[in-house]
Coordinates of C-alpha atoms in Angstrom, one line a residue:
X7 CA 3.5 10.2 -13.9
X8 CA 4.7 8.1 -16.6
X9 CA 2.7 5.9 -18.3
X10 CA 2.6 1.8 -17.5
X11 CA 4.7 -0.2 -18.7
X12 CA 2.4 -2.9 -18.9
X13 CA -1.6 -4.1 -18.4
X14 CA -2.2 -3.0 -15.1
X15 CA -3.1 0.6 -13.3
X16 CA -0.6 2.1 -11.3
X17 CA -2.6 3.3 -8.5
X18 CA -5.9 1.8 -7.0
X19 CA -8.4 3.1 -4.2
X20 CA -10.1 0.1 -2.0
X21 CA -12.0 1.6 0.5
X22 CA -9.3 3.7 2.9
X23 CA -6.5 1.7 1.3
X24 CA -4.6 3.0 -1.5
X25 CA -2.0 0.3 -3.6
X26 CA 0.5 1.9 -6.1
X27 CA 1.5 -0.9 -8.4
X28 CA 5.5 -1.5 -8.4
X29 CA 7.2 1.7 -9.7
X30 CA 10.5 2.1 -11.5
X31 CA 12.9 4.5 -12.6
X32 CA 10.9 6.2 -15.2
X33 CA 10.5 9.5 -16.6
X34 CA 8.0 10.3 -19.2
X35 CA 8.6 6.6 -20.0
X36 CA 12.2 6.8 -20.2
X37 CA 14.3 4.8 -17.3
X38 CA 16.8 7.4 -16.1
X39 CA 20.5 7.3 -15.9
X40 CA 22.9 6.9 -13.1
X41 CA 21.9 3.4 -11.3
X42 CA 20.2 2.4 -8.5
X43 CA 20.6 5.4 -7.0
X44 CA 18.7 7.7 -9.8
X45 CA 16.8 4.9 -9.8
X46 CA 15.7 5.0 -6.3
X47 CA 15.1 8.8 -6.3
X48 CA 12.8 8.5 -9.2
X49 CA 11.3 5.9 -8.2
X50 CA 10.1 6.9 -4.9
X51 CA 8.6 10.3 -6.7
X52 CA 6.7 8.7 -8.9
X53 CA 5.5 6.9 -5.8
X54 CA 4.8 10.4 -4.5
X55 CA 3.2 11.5 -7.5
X56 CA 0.5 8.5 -7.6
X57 CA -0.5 8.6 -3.7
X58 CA -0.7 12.8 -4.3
X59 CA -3.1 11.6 -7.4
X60 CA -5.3 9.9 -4.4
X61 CA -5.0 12.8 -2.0
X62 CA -2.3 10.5 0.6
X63 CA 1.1 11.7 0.5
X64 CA 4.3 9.1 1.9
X65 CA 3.5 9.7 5.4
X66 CA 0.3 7.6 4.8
X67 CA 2.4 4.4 3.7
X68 CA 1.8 1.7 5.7
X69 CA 4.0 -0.9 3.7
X70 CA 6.2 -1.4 1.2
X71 CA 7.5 -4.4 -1.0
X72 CA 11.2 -3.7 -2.6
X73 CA 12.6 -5.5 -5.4
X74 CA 16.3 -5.4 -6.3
X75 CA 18.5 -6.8 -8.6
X76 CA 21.8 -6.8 -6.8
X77 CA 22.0 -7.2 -3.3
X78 CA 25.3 -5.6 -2.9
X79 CA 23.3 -2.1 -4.2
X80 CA 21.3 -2.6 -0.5
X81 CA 23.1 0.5 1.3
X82 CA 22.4 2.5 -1.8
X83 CA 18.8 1.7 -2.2
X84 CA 18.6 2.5 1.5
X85 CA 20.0 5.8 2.0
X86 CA 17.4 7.0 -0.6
X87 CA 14.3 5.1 -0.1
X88 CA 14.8 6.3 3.9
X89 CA 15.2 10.3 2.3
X90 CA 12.0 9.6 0.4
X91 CA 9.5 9.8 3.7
X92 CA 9.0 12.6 6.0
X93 CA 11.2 12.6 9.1
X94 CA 11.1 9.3 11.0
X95 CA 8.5 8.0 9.3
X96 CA 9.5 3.7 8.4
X97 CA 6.5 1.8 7.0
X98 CA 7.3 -1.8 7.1
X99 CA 9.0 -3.1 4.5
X100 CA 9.9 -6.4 2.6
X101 CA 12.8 -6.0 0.3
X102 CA 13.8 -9.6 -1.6
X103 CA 16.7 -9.9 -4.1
X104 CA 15.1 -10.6 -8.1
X105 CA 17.2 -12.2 -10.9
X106 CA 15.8 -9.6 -13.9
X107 CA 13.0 -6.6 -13.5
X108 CA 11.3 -4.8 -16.7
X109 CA 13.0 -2.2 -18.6
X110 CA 16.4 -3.3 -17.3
X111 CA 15.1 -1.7 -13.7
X112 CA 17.9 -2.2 -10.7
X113 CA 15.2 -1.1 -8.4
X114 CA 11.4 -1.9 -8.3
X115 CA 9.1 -0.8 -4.8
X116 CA 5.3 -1.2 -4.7
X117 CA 3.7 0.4 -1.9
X118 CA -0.3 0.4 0.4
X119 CA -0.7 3.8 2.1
X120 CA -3.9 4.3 4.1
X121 CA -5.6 6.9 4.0
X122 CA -9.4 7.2 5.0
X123 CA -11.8 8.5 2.0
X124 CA -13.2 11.9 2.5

């Protein structure tokens, strides 16, 4: 998991509800090469990464919000968000077109799983 790029946590526990902060491209703090489609891959890992932190995995995501830069990368960003979850498995979704994103991101995606505590 790579570290914040700002003030906030990157994964918090409410109860049975888990909400991973919005994720980029990163890699030990570095954005990775190759455009919205590295992008995406990484991305959704480190998405991965912080609901495996909380013991939920991407079947337990219930919702997403997805942030891109340029629209015309939407069948990209598709093809690999939809790869990122197991089988059929399509949480809803919101995905809204953003003039800039930190670090020069083309691709942002916050995420709620749910996942009762143990």
């Amino acid at each position: 998991m790579s570290t914040p790029l700002g003030p906030y946590t990157p994964v918090v526990r409410a109860g049975d509800f888990i909400y991973v902060s919005g994720q980029g491209g990163l890699v030990d703090g570095v954005k990775v090469d190759g455009g919205v489609v590295a992008e995406t891959v990484q991305t959704m890992k480190n998405i991965a990464a912080l609901l495996e932190s909380q013991g939920a995995s991407m079947r337990d995501v219930v919702k997403t919000t997805c942030f891109l830069v340029d629209m015309d990368d939407y069948t990209k960003f598709n093809a690999e968000y939809s790869a990122a979850f197991p089988d059929d498995h399509r949480p809803a979704r919101s995905c809204v077109a953003v003039k800039t994103l930190p670090a020069g991101f083309a691709v942002e995606v916050e995420a709620i799983a749910y996942k009762p505590a143990e």
